Amino acid sequence: MSYPVEQNEKFAAYAHPERLVSTEWLAAAIDAGALNDGKLVVVESDEDVLLYETGHIPGAVKIDWHTDLNDEVTRDYVEGEAFAALAAAKGISRDATVVIYGDKSNWWAAYALWVFSLFGHEDVRLLDGGRDKWIAEGRALTTDIPSPAVADYPVVERNDTPIRAFKEDVLAHLGKPLIDVRSPEEYTGQRTHMPAYPEEGALRGGHIPTAASIPWARAAAEDGTYRSRAELEALYLGEAGLTEGDDVVAYCRIGERSSHTWFALKFLLGFETVRNYDGSWTEWGNAVRVPIAKGAERGSVPAVAAR
Amino acid sequence: MSTQALPTALAEIVDDFQALSEPERLQLLLEFSRGLPELPARLNDHPELLEQVVECQSPLFLTIETEKNDGGSPAFRLFFKAPPEAPTTRGFAGVLHEGLDGLTAEEILAVPDDMPELLGLTRAITPLRMRGMTAMLGRIKRKVAAAARLYA
């Protein structure tokens, strides 16, 4: 960890307090000139592709999840070379502390953080509360686009295994805990797409059998910050029934909302093995012969999959 | 598809977008988002008069009104409301406002449904984000068609 970790009471309760920073901490770090030597890089990653241009945290660079982190042709993330080129262009070196923030309670920021983690970038943190909290507090914004000095970033092979699950992995995982973070209507199968996202639909509605329904936003407070450790435990250990040491897979529709939950489980509650199934419902609900459960009940592991 | 089927104002906007590089097109869309007119007070105070376009990723509300023309078909006025934290949605609304406001039903209904693709933003914005604009245009056309039947 290259940049000092924030010490505060709320974060200290989490398993990995070093993974979050508050708006106060970031404002102070920027005022102290932390962005000048490249040790600390602030990244904005939003759903809305123009939001950064309307005003952003002074010194922050933009990474667009759709166009920067995804392969243009294959449904996959960029490879090591493209990631190294992107990081270098944004002034991010391998040992830099990266703080990511974005719109919609850090949906896309958490997704970007997860992709950074696929490449093993060591010190990457989320700004608790994201863009909305920064703006709500009346903090500085600018439309000036920084032009950081090109950094040196090595070509690192992406390592998917520890934190990413593919469809086959999920089939093999059936019987172990799964968290479905979509809306209740998507979980039960009433809806085959998220409200307002008809094109991300699926031919079948429902959920992966045995998955617990914990909509992602329940992990966030009104101001977009993560809920306290005690509240998160009530949610995931209580309601979802997870126990310490569980091997967990989270999924949603395309993997972005579940990144937010993945972050909470892995870094805030300290589950060692948490994977994000980014194929999620757009893959599962369109795949041939995978088991699906409908309705509000979790359902059971089908005999065929349990073979 | 060419711009021939488009009303003059919309064809000019499409040409402007086509003449630019991709990053510049995003900048132009941002300018349209800034140029979207505010709602008149009589609508702002009555949100129930606006209809939400649920296909948009951000809350977008729109409505139409007709204005009598001397002897001709009525002109349609378009009104949009989108939050500042949704500049892409606002930008699309701005394009449709500048391109279609004040036209007749016939002119608006002649606009091809896939007109948004002519802006050359699909790669920069991703198909997912383009759908909001297609939905917005579809909603305007449906409302105009329904209103035009009243005058037929």
Tab-separated table of C-alpha atoms in Angstrom:
chain	number	residue	atom	x	y	z
A	1	MET	CA	0.000	0.000	0.000
A	2	SER	CA	1.763	3.067	-1.224
A	3	TYR	CA	-0.416	5.825	0.147
A	4	PRO	CA	-1.401	6.115	3.815
A	5	VAL	CA	-4.623	4.380	4.738
A	6	GLU	CA	-7.488	6.411	6.112
A	7	GLN	CA	-8.190	5.879	9.793
A	8	ASN	CA	-11.756	6.359	10.881
A	9	GLU	CA	-14.167	4.548	13.120
A	10	LYS	CA	-16.582	3.378	10.447
A	11	PHE	CA	-13.879	1.932	8.189
A	12	ALA	CA	-11.931	0.396	11.083
A	13	ALA	CA	-14.798	-2.040	11.681
A	14	TYR	CA	-14.466	-3.439	8.150
A	15	ALA	CA	-12.220	-6.395	7.325
A	16	HIS	CA	-10.184	-4.243	4.897
A	17	PRO	CA	-10.473	-0.576	5.888
A	18	GLU	CA	-7.697	0.230	3.406
A	19	ARG	CA	-10.145	-0.305	0.535
A	20	LEU	CA	-12.278	2.766	1.214
A	21	VAL	CA	-11.619	6.469	1.489
A	22	SER	CA	-14.041	9.191	2.545
A	23	THR	CA	-14.763	12.408	0.680
A	24	GLU	CA	-13.060	14.378	3.500
A	25	TRP	CA	-9.908	12.286	3.192
A	26	LEU	CA	-9.770	12.655	-0.576
A	27	ALA	CA	-10.381	16.418	-0.473
A	28	ALA	CA	-7.571	16.802	2.059
A	29	ALA	CA	-5.228	14.594	0.027
A	30	ILE	CA	-5.902	16.629	-3.120
A	31	ASP	CA	-5.356	19.892	-1.225
A	32	ALA	CA	-2.066	18.504	0.052
A	33	GLY	CA	-0.939	17.933	-3.537
A	34	ALA	CA	-1.216	14.122	-3.493
A	35	LEU	CA	-2.076	14.018	-7.194
A	36	ASN	CA	1.044	15.892	-8.271
A	37	ASP	CA	3.546	13.056	-8.191
A	38	GLY	CA	1.382	10.205	-9.477
A	39	LYS	CA	1.399	8.317	-6.182
A	40	LEU	CA	-2.338	8.843	-5.947
A	41	VAL	CA	-4.577	8.763	-9.028
A	42	VAL	CA	-8.301	9.512	-8.897
A	43	VAL	CA	-10.468	7.795	-11.519
A	44	GLU	CA	-14.100	8.544	-12.364
A	45	SER	CA	-16.086	5.665	-13.836
A	46	ASP	CA	-19.762	6.302	-14.570
A	47	GLU	CA	-22.701	4.773	-16.290
A	48	ASP	CA	-23.364	8.016	-18.152
A	49	VAL	CA	-20.573	8.486	-20.667
A	50	LEU	CA	-20.793	12.308	-20.579
A	51	LEU	CA	-21.107	12.868	-16.855
A	52	TYR	CA	-17.374	13.330	-16.242
A	53	GLU	CA	-17.314	16.095	-18.878
A	54	THR	CA	-20.032	18.041	-17.053
A	55	GLY	CA	-17.713	18.420	-14.051
A	56	HIS	CA	-15.523	16.079	-12.006
A	57	ILE	CA	-13.207	15.993	-9.017
A	58	PRO	CA	-10.205	18.214	-9.837
A	59	GLY	CA	-7.384	16.081	-11.186
A	60	ALA	CA	-9.543	12.993	-11.749
A	61	VAL	CA	-9.112	11.045	-14.991
A	62	LYS	CA	-11.965	9.242	-16.735
A	63	ILE	CA	-12.197	5.540	-17.455
A	64	ASP	CA	-15.306	4.479	-19.337
A	65	TRP	CA	-16.181	0.946	-18.381
A	66	HIS	CA	-17.914	0.150	-21.663
A	67	THR	CA	-15.324	1.451	-24.061
A	68	ASP	CA	-12.064	1.255	-22.089
A	69	LEU	CA	-12.303	-1.998	-20.149
A	70	ASN	CA	-14.291	-4.224	-22.484
A	71	ASP	CA	-13.001	-6.027	-25.535
A	72	GLU	CA	-14.704	-4.555	-28.585
A	73	VAL	CA	-15.457	-7.875	-30.209
A	74	THR	CA	-15.571	-10.686	-27.668
A	75	ARG	CA	-17.753	-10.501	-24.577
A	76	ASP	CA	-14.766	-10.224	-22.293
A	77	TYR	CA	-12.457	-7.668	-20.702
A	78	VAL	CA	-9.375	-6.226	-22.338
A	79	GLU	CA	-6.133	-8.209	-22.228
A	80	GLY	CA	-2.944	-7.243	-20.417
A	81	GLU	CA	-1.491	-5.112	-23.201
A	82	ALA	CA	-4.574	-2.964	-23.646
A	83	PHE	CA	-4.930	-2.570	-19.885
A	84	ALA	CA	-1.280	-1.528	-19.542
A	85	ALA	CA	-1.720	1.025	-22.338
A	86	LEU	CA	-4.886	2.393	-20.715
A	87	ALA	CA	-3.304	2.670	-17.258
A	88	ALA	CA	-0.147	4.277	-18.654
A	89	ALA	CA	-2.162	6.842	-20.606
A	90	LYS	CA	-4.126	7.742	-17.488
A	91	GLY	CA	-0.919	8.287	-15.511
A	92	ILE	CA	-1.369	5.152	-13.404
A	93	SER	CA	1.775	3.235	-12.499
A	94	ARG	CA	1.700	-0.266	-11.056
A	95	ASP	CA	2.440	0.934	-7.525
A	96	ALA	CA	0.073	3.920	-7.606
A	97	THR	CA	-2.826	4.171	-5.206
A	98	VAL	CA	-5.965	4.393	-7.337
A	99	VAL	CA	-9.161	5.861	-5.902
A	100	ILE	CA	-12.227	5.178	-8.052
A	101	TYR	CA	-15.585	6.917	-7.778
A	102	GLY	CA	-18.680	7.218	-9.948
A	103	ASP	CA	-22.408	7.757	-10.298
A	104	LYS	CA	-25.277	5.628	-9.016
A	105	SER	CA	-23.750	4.682	-5.645
A	106	ASN	CA	-20.515	3.579	-7.295
A	107	TRP	CA	-22.056	0.827	-9.457
A	108	TRP	CA	-19.626	1.325	-12.277
A	109	ALA	CA	-16.808	2.422	-10.012
A	110	ALA	CA	-17.018	-0.925	-8.210
A	111	TYR	CA	-17.042	-2.676	-11.563
A	112	ALA	CA	-13.917	-0.810	-12.655
A	113	LEU	CA	-12.268	-1.646	-9.323
A	114	TRP	CA	-13.078	-5.294	-9.892
A	115	VAL	CA	-11.481	-5.190	-13.362
A	116	PHE	CA	-8.367	-3.527	-11.869
A	117	SER	CA	-8.337	-6.425	-9.400
A	118	LEU	CA	-8.428	-8.971	-12.261
A	119	PHE	CA	-5.075	-7.494	-13.262
A	120	GLY	CA	-3.851	-7.663	-9.687
A	121	HIS	CA	-3.469	-3.909	-9.223
A	122	GLU	CA	-2.644	-3.904	-5.555
A	123	ASP	CA	-3.822	-0.616	-4.122
A	124	VAL	CA	-7.192	0.327	-5.561
A	125	ARG	CA	-9.831	1.939	-3.342
A	126	LEU	CA	-13.390	3.212	-3.614
A	127	LEU	CA	-14.505	6.691	-2.638
A	128	ASP	CA	-17.287	5.910	-0.160
A	129	GLY	CA	-20.485	7.560	-1.413
A	130	GLY	CA	-19.086	8.257	-4.855
A	131	ARG	CA	-19.804	11.199	-7.069
A	132	ASP	CA	-23.186	12.100	-5.608
A	133	LYS	CA	-21.851	12.482	-2.079
A	134	TRP	CA	-18.940	14.630	-3.261
A	135	ILE	CA	-21.355	16.929	-5.081
A	136	ALA	CA	-23.943	16.931	-2.270
A	137	GLU	CA	-21.244	18.222	0.064
A	138	GLY	CA	-20.558	21.094	-2.297
A	139	ARG	CA	-16.953	20.075	-2.915
A	140	ALA	CA	-14.826	21.343	-5.773
A	141	LEU	CA	-15.636	20.313	-9.329
A	142	THR	CA	-13.911	21.207	-12.560
A	143	THR	CA	-14.396	20.658	-16.267
A	144	ASP	CA	-10.622	20.830	-16.850
A	145	ILE	CA	-9.408	17.549	-18.304
A	146	PRO	CA	-6.018	16.667	-16.808
A	147	SER	CA	-3.230	15.511	-19.103
A	148	PRO	CA	-1.178	13.278	-16.822
A	149	ALA	CA	2.389	12.320	-17.681
A	150	VAL	CA	2.390	8.886	-19.277
A	151	ALA	CA	3.173	6.340	-16.584
A	152	ASP	CA	5.058	3.099	-16.841
A	153	TYR	CA	2.686	0.148	-16.491
A	154	PRO	CA	3.820	-3.435	-17.061
A	155	VAL	CA	1.880	-5.892	-19.217
A	156	VAL	CA	0.269	-8.184	-16.668
A	157	GLU	CA	-1.729	-11.254	-17.586
A	158	ARG	CA	-5.270	-11.031	-16.305
A	159	ASN	CA	-5.900	-13.545	-13.546
A	160	ASP	CA	-9.616	-14.313	-13.573
A	161	THR	CA	-9.694	-17.418	-11.388
A	162	PRO	CA	-9.746	-15.947	-7.865
A	163	ILE	CA	-12.510	-13.362	-8.301
A	164	ARG	CA	-14.347	-14.181	-11.531
A	165	ALA	CA	-16.769	-17.045	-12.160
A	166	PHE	CA	-17.803	-18.383	-15.556
A	167	LYS	CA	-20.998	-20.292	-16.319
A	168	GLU	CA	-19.269	-23.680	-15.868
A	169	ASP	CA	-17.851	-22.522	-12.537
A	170	VAL	CA	-21.338	-21.596	-11.373
A	171	LEU	CA	-22.726	-24.985	-12.428
A	172	ALA	CA	-19.957	-26.630	-10.405
A	173	HIS	CA	-20.648	-24.238	-7.533
A	174	LEU	CA	-24.357	-25.161	-7.189
A	175	GLY	CA	-24.993	-26.152	-3.605
A	176	LYS	CA	-22.682	-23.444	-2.268
A	177	PRO	CA	-23.879	-19.900	-1.524
A	178	LEU	CA	-25.002	-17.655	-4.358
A	179	ILE	CA	-26.192	-14.070	-3.989
A	180	ASP	CA	-28.576	-12.642	-6.590
A	181	VAL	CA	-28.424	-8.842	-6.361
A	182	ARG	CA	-31.118	-7.975	-8.937
A	183	SER	CA	-34.546	-6.520	-8.212
A	184	PRO	CA	-37.112	-8.842	-6.600
A	185	GLU	CA	-39.125	-8.847	-9.872
A	186	GLU	CA	-36.120	-10.113	-11.798
A	187	TYR	CA	-35.388	-12.735	-9.124
A	188	THR	CA	-38.874	-14.208	-9.180
A	189	GLY	CA	-38.999	-14.220	-12.967
A	190	GLN	CA	-41.796	-11.664	-13.315
A	191	ARG	CA	-39.385	-9.549	-15.316
A	192	THR	CA	-36.856	-10.732	-17.854
A	193	HIS	CA	-34.952	-7.467	-17.767
A	194	MET	CA	-34.189	-4.706	-15.335
A	195	PRO	CA	-36.684	-1.865	-15.191
A	196	ALA	CA	-35.636	0.553	-17.952
A	197	TYR	CA	-33.106	-1.810	-19.522
A	198	PRO	CA	-35.238	-3.848	-21.945
A	199	GLU	CA	-32.366	-4.696	-24.230
A	200	GLU	CA	-30.473	-6.521	-21.529
A	201	GLY	CA	-33.206	-9.046	-21.337
A	202	ALA	CA	-33.169	-12.807	-21.313
A	203	LEU	CA	-35.361	-15.494	-22.834
A	204	ARG	CA	-36.068	-16.944	-19.406
A	205	GLY	CA	-36.853	-15.203	-16.132
A	206	GLY	CA	-36.017	-16.390	-12.646
A	207	HIS	CA	-32.839	-17.040	-10.693
A	208	ILE	CA	-30.059	-19.584	-10.304
A	209	PRO	CA	-31.425	-22.313	-7.999
A	210	THR	CA	-30.547	-21.800	-4.297
A	211	ALA	CA	-29.436	-18.158	-4.790
A	212	ALA	CA	-30.413	-15.755	-2.005
A	213	SER	CA	-32.054	-12.509	-3.101
A	214	ILE	CA	-30.284	-9.475	-1.652
A	215	PRO	CA	-30.757	-6.496	-4.020
A	216	TRP	CA	-27.441	-4.662	-4.322
A	217	ALA	CA	-28.752	-1.292	-3.136
A	218	ARG	CA	-29.508	-2.678	0.300
A	219	ALA	CA	-25.766	-2.594	0.991
A	220	ALA	CA	-25.806	1.184	0.416
A	221	ALA	CA	-27.137	3.901	2.706
A	222	GLU	CA	-29.223	6.876	1.542
A	223	ASP	CA	-26.116	8.877	0.695
A	224	GLY	CA	-24.603	6.088	-1.391
A	225	THR	CA	-22.004	5.107	1.209
A	226	TYR	CA	-21.657	1.491	2.253
A	227	ARG	CA	-23.682	0.461	5.274
A	228	SER	CA	-21.832	-0.236	8.522
A	229	ARG	CA	-20.209	-3.577	9.242
A	230	ALA	CA	-23.027	-4.508	11.633
A	231	GLU	CA	-25.687	-3.678	9.042
A	232	LEU	CA	-23.880	-5.643	6.335
A	233	GLU	CA	-23.567	-8.635	8.661
A	234	ALA	CA	-27.287	-8.521	9.386
A	235	LEU	CA	-27.891	-8.531	5.647
A	236	TYR	CA	-25.494	-11.213	4.440
A	237	LEU	CA	-24.857	-13.391	7.487
A	238	GLY	CA	-28.383	-12.990	8.836
A	239	GLU	CA	-30.770	-12.672	5.938
A	240	ALA	CA	-28.794	-14.435	3.212
A	241	GLY	CA	-27.539	-17.055	5.672
A	242	LEU	CA	-23.850	-16.889	4.775
A	243	THR	CA	-21.345	-18.167	7.315
A	244	GLU	CA	-17.772	-17.100	7.794
A	245	GLY	CA	-15.406	-18.860	5.409
A	246	ASP	CA	-18.097	-19.516	2.786
A	247	ASP	CA	-17.145	-19.674	-0.869
A	248	VAL	CA	-19.594	-17.181	-2.459
A	249	VAL	CA	-20.613	-16.223	-6.005
A	250	ALA	CA	-22.535	-13.008	-6.695
A	251	TYR	CA	-24.333	-12.199	-9.921
A	252	CYS	CA	-26.803	-9.734	-11.427
A	253	ARG	CA	-27.577	-8.992	-15.066
A	254	ILE	CA	-24.227	-8.122	-16.606
A	255	GLY	CA	-22.013	-8.093	-13.512
A	256	GLU	CA	-21.927	-4.425	-12.567
A	257	ARG	CA	-24.393	-4.365	-9.679
A	258	SER	CA	-22.838	-7.578	-8.341
A	259	SER	CA	-19.404	-5.903	-8.324
A	260	HIS	CA	-20.801	-3.547	-5.695
A	261	THR	CA	-21.880	-6.578	-3.616
A	262	TRP	CA	-18.628	-8.426	-4.375
A	263	PHE	CA	-16.742	-5.477	-2.873
A	264	ALA	CA	-18.900	-5.540	0.266
A	265	LEU	CA	-18.456	-9.288	0.793
A	266	LYS	CA	-14.745	-9.414	-0.005
A	267	PHE	CA	-13.373	-6.243	1.530
A	268	LEU	CA	-15.909	-5.093	4.064
A	269	LEU	CA	-16.949	-8.448	5.525
A	270	GLY	CA	-13.701	-10.245	4.687
A	271	PHE	CA	-14.906	-13.359	2.843
A	272	GLU	CA	-11.752	-14.855	1.339
A	273	THR	CA	-13.351	-16.489	-1.677
A	274	VAL	CA	-15.906	-14.313	-3.441
A	275	ARG	CA	-16.339	-14.420	-7.186
A	276	ASN	CA	-18.369	-12.194	-9.475
A	277	TYR	CA	-20.241	-14.055	-12.217
A	278	ASP	CA	-20.174	-11.340	-14.868
A	279	GLY	CA	-22.000	-13.446	-17.455
A	280	SER	CA	-24.849	-13.126	-14.973
A	281	TRP	CA	-28.482	-13.326	-16.024
A	282	THR	CA	-27.954	-12.160	-19.602
A	283	GLU	CA	-25.943	-15.349	-20.055
A	284	TRP	CA	-27.723	-17.717	-17.653
A	285	GLY	CA	-31.250	-16.709	-18.721
A	286	ASN	CA	-30.314	-17.268	-22.363
A	287	ALA	CA	-28.249	-20.437	-21.956
A	288	VAL	CA	-29.608	-23.802	-23.049
A	289	ARG	CA	-30.289	-26.398	-20.354
A	290	VAL	CA	-29.106	-24.598	-17.275
A	291	PRO	CA	-31.328	-25.008	-14.224
A	292	ILE	CA	-33.557	-22.068	-13.279
A	293	ALA	CA	-35.782	-21.482	-10.271
A	294	LYS	CA	-38.855	-19.248	-10.485
A	295	GLY	CA	-40.789	-17.468	-7.767
A	296	ALA	CA	-39.700	-16.115	-4.414
A	297	GLU	CA	-38.382	-19.446	-3.102
A	298	ARG	CA	-34.664	-20.088	-3.475
A	299	GLY	CA	-35.210	-23.532	-4.951
A	300	SER	CA	-32.973	-26.555	-4.637
A	301	VAL	CA	-29.971	-27.930	-6.472
A	302	PRO	CA	-31.277	-29.997	-9.370
A	303	ALA	CA	-30.163	-33.631	-9.435
A	304	VAL	CA	-28.659	-33.262	-12.907
A	305	ALA	CA	-26.427	-30.385	-11.884
A	306	ALA	CA	-25.525	-32.102	-8.639
A	307	ARG	CA	-24.252	-35.191	-10.475
B	1	MET	CA	-30.003	5.206	-44.716
B	2	SER	CA	-29.390	8.762	-45.858
B	3	THR	CA	-30.478	12.062	-44.406
B	4	GLN	CA	-32.866	12.653	-47.311
B	5	ALA	CA	-35.930	11.489	-45.400
B	6	LEU	CA	-35.164	13.804	-42.509
B	7	PRO	CA	-36.619	17.242	-41.840
B	8	THR	CA	-34.120	20.009	-42.642
B	9	ALA	CA	-33.157	20.845	-39.063
B	10	LEU	CA	-32.591	17.201	-38.142
B	11	ALA	CA	-30.648	16.539	-41.349
B	12	GLU	CA	-28.342	19.456	-40.477
B	13	ILE	CA	-27.737	18.055	-37.001
B	14	VAL	CA	-26.932	14.631	-38.455
B	15	ASP	CA	-24.514	16.223	-40.923
B	16	ASP	CA	-22.825	18.117	-38.087
B	17	PHE	CA	-22.297	14.889	-36.138
B	18	GLN	CA	-21.097	12.981	-39.191
B	19	ALA	CA	-18.501	15.644	-39.959
B	20	LEU	CA	-16.775	15.144	-36.595
B	21	SER	CA	-14.427	12.577	-35.096
B	22	GLU	CA	-15.860	10.308	-32.394
B	23	PRO	CA	-14.560	12.228	-29.368
B	24	GLU	CA	-15.808	15.482	-30.934
B	25	ARG	CA	-19.238	13.916	-31.436
B	26	LEU	CA	-19.469	13.296	-27.715
B	27	GLN	CA	-18.576	16.938	-27.122
B	28	LEU	CA	-21.329	18.003	-29.516
B	29	LEU	CA	-23.821	15.775	-27.690
B	30	LEU	CA	-22.733	17.469	-24.462
B	31	GLU	CA	-23.485	20.850	-26.046
B	32	PHE	CA	-26.963	19.631	-26.957
B	33	SER	CA	-27.456	18.491	-23.355
B	34	ARG	CA	-26.603	22.001	-22.169
B	35	GLY	CA	-28.888	23.534	-24.786
B	36	LEU	CA	-32.003	21.581	-23.838
B	37	PRO	CA	-34.604	24.225	-22.952
B	38	GLU	CA	-36.076	24.257	-19.465
B	39	LEU	CA	-39.739	23.360	-19.127
B	40	PRO	CA	-42.188	26.259	-19.094
B	41	ALA	CA	-43.541	26.909	-15.600
B	42	ARG	CA	-47.025	25.614	-16.439
B	43	LEU	CA	-45.513	22.160	-17.093
B	44	ASN	CA	-42.848	22.289	-14.422
B	45	ASP	CA	-45.526	22.744	-11.784
B	46	HIS	CA	-47.520	19.829	-13.181
B	47	PRO	CA	-45.292	16.802	-13.561
B	48	GLU	CA	-48.398	14.632	-14.071
B	49	LEU	CA	-48.730	16.182	-17.537
B	50	LEU	CA	-45.428	14.601	-18.557
B	51	GLU	CA	-44.937	11.004	-19.515
B	52	GLN	CA	-41.880	9.045	-18.430
B	53	VAL	CA	-39.852	7.194	-21.037
B	54	VAL	CA	-39.017	4.082	-19.058
B	55	GLU	CA	-36.598	2.729	-21.640
B	56	CYS	CA	-34.142	5.478	-20.793
B	57	GLN	CA	-31.489	4.633	-18.254
B	58	SER	CA	-32.195	7.894	-16.457
B	59	PRO	CA	-35.513	9.495	-15.682
B	60	LEU	CA	-36.680	11.314	-18.785
B	61	PHE	CA	-40.097	12.895	-19.085
B	62	LEU	CA	-41.634	14.306	-22.232
B	63	THR	CA	-44.858	15.709	-23.548
B	64	ILE	CA	-46.157	17.298	-26.759
B	65	GLU	CA	-48.524	20.154	-27.483
B	66	THR	CA	-50.109	21.307	-30.735
B	67	GLU	CA	-50.140	24.815	-32.123
B	68	LYS	CA	-52.655	25.887	-34.759
B	69	ASN	CA	-51.127	27.000	-38.030
B	70	ASP	CA	-52.936	29.358	-40.394
B	71	GLY	CA	-54.705	26.976	-42.700
B	72	GLY	CA	-52.033	24.299	-42.472
B	73	SER	CA	-51.523	21.216	-40.323
B	74	PRO	CA	-50.917	21.956	-36.656
B	75	ALA	CA	-47.322	22.266	-35.480
B	76	PHE	CA	-46.145	20.060	-32.644
B	77	ARG	CA	-44.170	21.493	-29.753
B	78	LEU	CA	-41.959	19.105	-27.788
B	79	PHE	CA	-41.080	19.389	-24.095
B	80	PHE	CA	-38.478	17.336	-22.253
B	81	LYS	CA	-37.297	17.062	-18.698
B	82	ALA	CA	-34.123	15.168	-17.767
B	83	PRO	CA	-31.880	15.587	-14.719
B	84	PRO	CA	-28.438	17.211	-14.990
B	85	GLU	CA	-26.818	13.980	-13.809
B	86	ALA	CA	-28.021	12.342	-17.039
B	87	PRO	CA	-26.189	14.371	-19.703
B	88	THR	CA	-26.328	11.628	-22.342
B	89	THR	CA	-30.114	11.385	-22.045
B	90	ARG	CA	-30.358	15.190	-22.004
B	91	GLY	CA	-28.150	15.374	-25.096
B	92	PHE	CA	-30.415	13.028	-27.026
B	93	ALA	CA	-33.438	15.012	-25.904
B	94	GLY	CA	-31.677	18.200	-27.067
B	95	VAL	CA	-31.065	16.732	-30.526
B	96	LEU	CA	-34.706	15.690	-30.918
B	97	HIS	CA	-35.930	19.040	-29.621
B	98	GLU	CA	-33.824	21.068	-32.006
B	99	GLY	CA	-34.548	18.709	-34.892
B	100	LEU	CA	-38.298	18.195	-34.507
B	101	ASP	CA	-39.833	21.000	-32.453
B	102	GLY	CA	-42.464	22.941	-34.403
B	103	LEU	CA	-42.877	20.409	-37.225
B	104	THR	CA	-46.104	18.836	-38.466
B	105	ALA	CA	-47.238	15.307	-37.688
B	106	GLU	CA	-46.417	14.237	-41.220
B	107	GLU	CA	-42.832	15.471	-40.969
B	108	ILE	CA	-42.250	13.917	-37.545
B	109	LEU	CA	-43.789	10.558	-38.455
B	110	ALA	CA	-41.590	10.369	-41.572
B	111	VAL	CA	-38.413	10.283	-39.479
B	112	PRO	CA	-36.978	6.736	-39.674
B	113	ASP	CA	-37.059	4.862	-36.354
B	114	ASP	CA	-33.338	4.150	-36.526
B	115	MET	CA	-32.409	7.802	-37.111
B	116	PRO	CA	-30.334	7.950	-33.866
B	117	GLU	CA	-27.840	5.576	-35.455
B	118	LEU	CA	-27.042	8.245	-38.036
B	119	LEU	CA	-25.310	10.318	-35.355
B	120	GLY	CA	-22.311	7.967	-35.420
B	121	LEU	CA	-22.269	7.547	-31.656
B	122	THR	CA	-22.851	3.819	-31.439
B	123	ARG	CA	-19.228	2.937	-30.756
B	124	ALA	CA	-18.534	5.765	-28.333
B	125	ILE	CA	-21.777	5.418	-26.447
B	126	THR	CA	-22.315	1.658	-26.810
B	127	PRO	CA	-25.511	0.156	-28.187
B	128	LEU	CA	-26.965	-0.082	-24.704
B	129	ARG	CA	-26.939	3.654	-24.236
B	130	MET	CA	-28.223	4.304	-27.753
B	131	ARG	CA	-31.500	2.554	-27.007
B	132	GLY	CA	-32.734	5.367	-24.840
B	133	MET	CA	-32.675	7.672	-27.821
B	134	THR	CA	-34.485	5.234	-30.092
B	135	ALA	CA	-37.107	4.812	-27.360
B	136	MET	CA	-37.445	8.582	-27.010
B	137	LEU	CA	-38.033	9.034	-30.738
B	138	GLY	CA	-40.506	6.134	-30.744
B	139	ARG	CA	-42.422	7.670	-27.872
B	140	ILE	CA	-42.631	11.057	-29.597
B	141	LYS	CA	-43.864	9.445	-32.811
B	142	ARG	CA	-46.513	7.433	-30.966
B	143	LYS	CA	-47.785	10.490	-29.137
B	144	VAL	CA	-47.794	12.579	-32.317
B	145	ALA	CA	-49.614	9.853	-34.256
B	146	ALA	CA	-52.259	9.604	-31.545
B	147	ALA	CA	-52.723	13.383	-31.437
B	148	ALA	CA	-52.784	13.656	-35.237
B	149	ARG	CA	-55.703	11.230	-35.401
B	150	LEU	CA	-57.722	13.736	-33.409
B	151	TYR	CA	-57.235	16.318	-36.163
B	152	ALA	CA	-57.772	13.965	-39.074
